[in-house]
XYZ file of C-alpha atoms in Angstrom:
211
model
C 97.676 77.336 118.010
C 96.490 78.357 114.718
C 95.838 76.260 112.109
C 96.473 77.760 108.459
C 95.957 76.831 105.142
C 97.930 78.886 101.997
C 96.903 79.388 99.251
C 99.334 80.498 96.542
C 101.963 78.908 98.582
C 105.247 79.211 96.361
C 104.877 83.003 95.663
C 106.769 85.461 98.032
C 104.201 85.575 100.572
C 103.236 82.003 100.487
C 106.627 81.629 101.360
C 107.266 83.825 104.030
C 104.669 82.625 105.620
C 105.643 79.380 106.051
C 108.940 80.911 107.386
C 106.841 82.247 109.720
C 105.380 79.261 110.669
C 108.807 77.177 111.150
C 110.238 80.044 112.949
C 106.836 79.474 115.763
C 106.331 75.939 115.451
C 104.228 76.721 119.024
C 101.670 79.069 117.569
C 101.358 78.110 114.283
C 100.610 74.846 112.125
C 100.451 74.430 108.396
C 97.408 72.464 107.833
C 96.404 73.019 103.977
C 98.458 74.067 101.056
C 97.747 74.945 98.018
C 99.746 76.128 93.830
C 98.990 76.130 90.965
C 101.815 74.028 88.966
C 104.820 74.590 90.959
C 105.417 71.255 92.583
C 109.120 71.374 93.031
C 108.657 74.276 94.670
C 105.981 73.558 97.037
C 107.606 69.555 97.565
C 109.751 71.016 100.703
C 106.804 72.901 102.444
C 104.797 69.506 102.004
C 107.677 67.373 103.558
C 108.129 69.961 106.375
C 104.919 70.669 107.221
C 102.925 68.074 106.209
C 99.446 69.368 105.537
C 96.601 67.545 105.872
C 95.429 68.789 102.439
C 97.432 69.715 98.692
C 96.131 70.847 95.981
C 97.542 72.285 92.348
C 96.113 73.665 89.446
C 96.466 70.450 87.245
C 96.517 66.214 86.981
C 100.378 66.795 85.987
C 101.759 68.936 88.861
C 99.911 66.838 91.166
C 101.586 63.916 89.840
C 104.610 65.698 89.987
C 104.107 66.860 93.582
C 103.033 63.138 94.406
C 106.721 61.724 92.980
C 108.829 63.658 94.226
C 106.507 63.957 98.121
C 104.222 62.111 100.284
C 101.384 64.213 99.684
C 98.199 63.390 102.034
C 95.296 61.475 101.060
C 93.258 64.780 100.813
C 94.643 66.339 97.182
C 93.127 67.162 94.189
C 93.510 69.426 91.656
C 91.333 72.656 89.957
C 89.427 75.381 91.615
C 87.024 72.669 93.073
C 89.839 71.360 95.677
C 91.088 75.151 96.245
C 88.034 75.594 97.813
C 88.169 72.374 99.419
C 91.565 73.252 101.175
C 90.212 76.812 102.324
C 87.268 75.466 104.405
C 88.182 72.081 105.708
C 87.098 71.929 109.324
C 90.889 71.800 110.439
C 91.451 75.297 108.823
C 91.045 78.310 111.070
C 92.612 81.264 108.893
C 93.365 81.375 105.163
C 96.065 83.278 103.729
C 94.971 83.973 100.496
C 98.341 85.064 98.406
C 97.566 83.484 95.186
C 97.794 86.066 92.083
C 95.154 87.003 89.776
C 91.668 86.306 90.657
C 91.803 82.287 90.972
C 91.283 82.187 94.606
C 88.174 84.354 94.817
C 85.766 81.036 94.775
C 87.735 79.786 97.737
C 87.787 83.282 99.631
C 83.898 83.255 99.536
C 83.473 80.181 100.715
C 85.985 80.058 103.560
C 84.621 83.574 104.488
C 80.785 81.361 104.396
C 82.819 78.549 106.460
C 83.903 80.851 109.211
C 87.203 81.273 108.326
C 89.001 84.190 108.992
C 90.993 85.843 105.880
C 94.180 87.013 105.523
C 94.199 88.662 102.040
C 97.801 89.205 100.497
C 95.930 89.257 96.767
C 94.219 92.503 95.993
C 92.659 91.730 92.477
C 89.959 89.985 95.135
C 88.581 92.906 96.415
C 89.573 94.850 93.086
C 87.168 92.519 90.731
C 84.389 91.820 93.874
C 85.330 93.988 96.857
C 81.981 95.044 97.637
C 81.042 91.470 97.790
C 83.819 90.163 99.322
C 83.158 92.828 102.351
C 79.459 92.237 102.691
C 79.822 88.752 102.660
C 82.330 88.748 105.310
C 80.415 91.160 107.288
C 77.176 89.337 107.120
C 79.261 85.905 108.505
C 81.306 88.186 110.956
C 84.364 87.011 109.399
C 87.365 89.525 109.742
C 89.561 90.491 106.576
C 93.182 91.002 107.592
C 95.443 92.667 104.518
C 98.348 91.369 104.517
C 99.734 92.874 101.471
C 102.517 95.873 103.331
C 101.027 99.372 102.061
C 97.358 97.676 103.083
C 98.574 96.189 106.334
C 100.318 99.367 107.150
C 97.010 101.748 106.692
C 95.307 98.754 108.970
C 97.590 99.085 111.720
C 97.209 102.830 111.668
C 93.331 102.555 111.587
C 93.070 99.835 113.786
C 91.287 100.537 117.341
C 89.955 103.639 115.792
C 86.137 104.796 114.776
C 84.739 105.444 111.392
C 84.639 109.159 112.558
C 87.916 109.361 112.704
C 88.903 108.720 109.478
C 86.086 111.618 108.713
C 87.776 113.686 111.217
C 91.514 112.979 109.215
C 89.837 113.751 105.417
C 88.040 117.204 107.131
C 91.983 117.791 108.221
C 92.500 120.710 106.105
C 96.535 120.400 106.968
C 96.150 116.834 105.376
C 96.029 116.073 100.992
C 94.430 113.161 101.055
C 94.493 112.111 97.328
C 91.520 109.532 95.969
C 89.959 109.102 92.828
C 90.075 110.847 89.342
C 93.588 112.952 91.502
C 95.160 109.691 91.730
C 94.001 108.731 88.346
C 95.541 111.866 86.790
C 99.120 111.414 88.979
C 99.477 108.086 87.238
C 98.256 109.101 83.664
C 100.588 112.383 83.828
C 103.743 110.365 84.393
C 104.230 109.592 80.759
C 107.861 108.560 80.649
C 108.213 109.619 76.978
C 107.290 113.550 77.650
C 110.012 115.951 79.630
C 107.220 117.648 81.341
C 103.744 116.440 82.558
C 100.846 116.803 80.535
C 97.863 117.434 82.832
C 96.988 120.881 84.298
C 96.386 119.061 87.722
C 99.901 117.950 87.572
C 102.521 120.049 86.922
C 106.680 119.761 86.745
C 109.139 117.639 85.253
C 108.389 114.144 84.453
C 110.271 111.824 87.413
C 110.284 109.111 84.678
C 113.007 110.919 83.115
C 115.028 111.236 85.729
C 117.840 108.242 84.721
C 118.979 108.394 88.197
């Protein structure tokens, strides 16, 4: 059994995960949960599940969440008691799937818990990546993306050697596209302009393609 704590718990991935977790009652319990004002919304996952710990971003959704369900003696509300929900002794893996960059206090110090992180939120490693990795390398803590185009290139890499990946960008069949390419794609699709701009990009403009 795994033991998991959400946070961002009312956003599409906070919610399918705790589909996830009714649908395998046996492998999977809901012990921490976590929104920022949302308390309608997260009021059924409490009932269902109840966690062991709540928290929300202010005194008035918490009082919200508190009237309309039995929330559990551990609650509290600001970044202080997001962090307190990610490394609670009871919490083995935390789903981080909170937006912006709220949650990164709490993904540092459940990474410095132990805690194994599943990452659904990439303006984490966007704003403090490097740290983010280094911490959770020097704690032996593993980072699992959750997020699908992230979790898709992990599945393909996983099992596999750092040399391979070397081996795959030395493929001279294989474009792999990184940096100021990418950069230009996104800066030549100007949806105003027929044609695009850049002299590394060339063609008509799929922007203005109304289909």
């Amino acid at each position: 059994m795994i033991r998991v704590a959400i946070l961002g718990a009312t956003g599409s991935i906070g919610t399918s995960a705790l589909s996830v977790a009714e649908a395998h009652p046996d492998r999977v319990t809901i012990v921490g949960l976590a929104a920022a004002t949302s308390a309608d919304a997260l009021a059924p996952a409490v009932k269902r599940h109840r966690p062991t710990a709540v928290s929300m971003a202010t005194d008035e959704a918490l009082a919200r969440l508190a009237a309309v369900a039995d929330v559990p003696a551990a609650r509290g509300v600001g970044d202080a008691w997001l962090v307190m929900v990610a490394t609670r002794p009871d919490v083995d893996l935390v789903l981080c799937a909170s937006s912006g960059t709220a949650a990164l206090e709490a993904v540092l110090a459940a990474i410095d818990a132990g805690k194994t992180i599943a990452l659904a939120n990439k303006e984490v490693l966007v704003m403090a990546g490097g740290l983010v990795m280094d911490r959770a390398r020097a704690k032996g803590v593993a980072i699992l993306p959750v997020d699908s185009e992230h979790n898709a290139i992990h599945q393909c890499l996983h099992g596999h050697q750092a040399q391979d990946v070397t081996r795959l960008r030395n493929e001279a069949k294989l474009k792999i596209l990184d940096g100021h390419e990418v950069r230009t794609i996104f800066i030549g699709m100007d949806q105003h302009s027929d044609e695009l701009k850049y002299s590394s990009v060339k063609g008509k403009n799929p922007f203005k393609d109304k289909r």
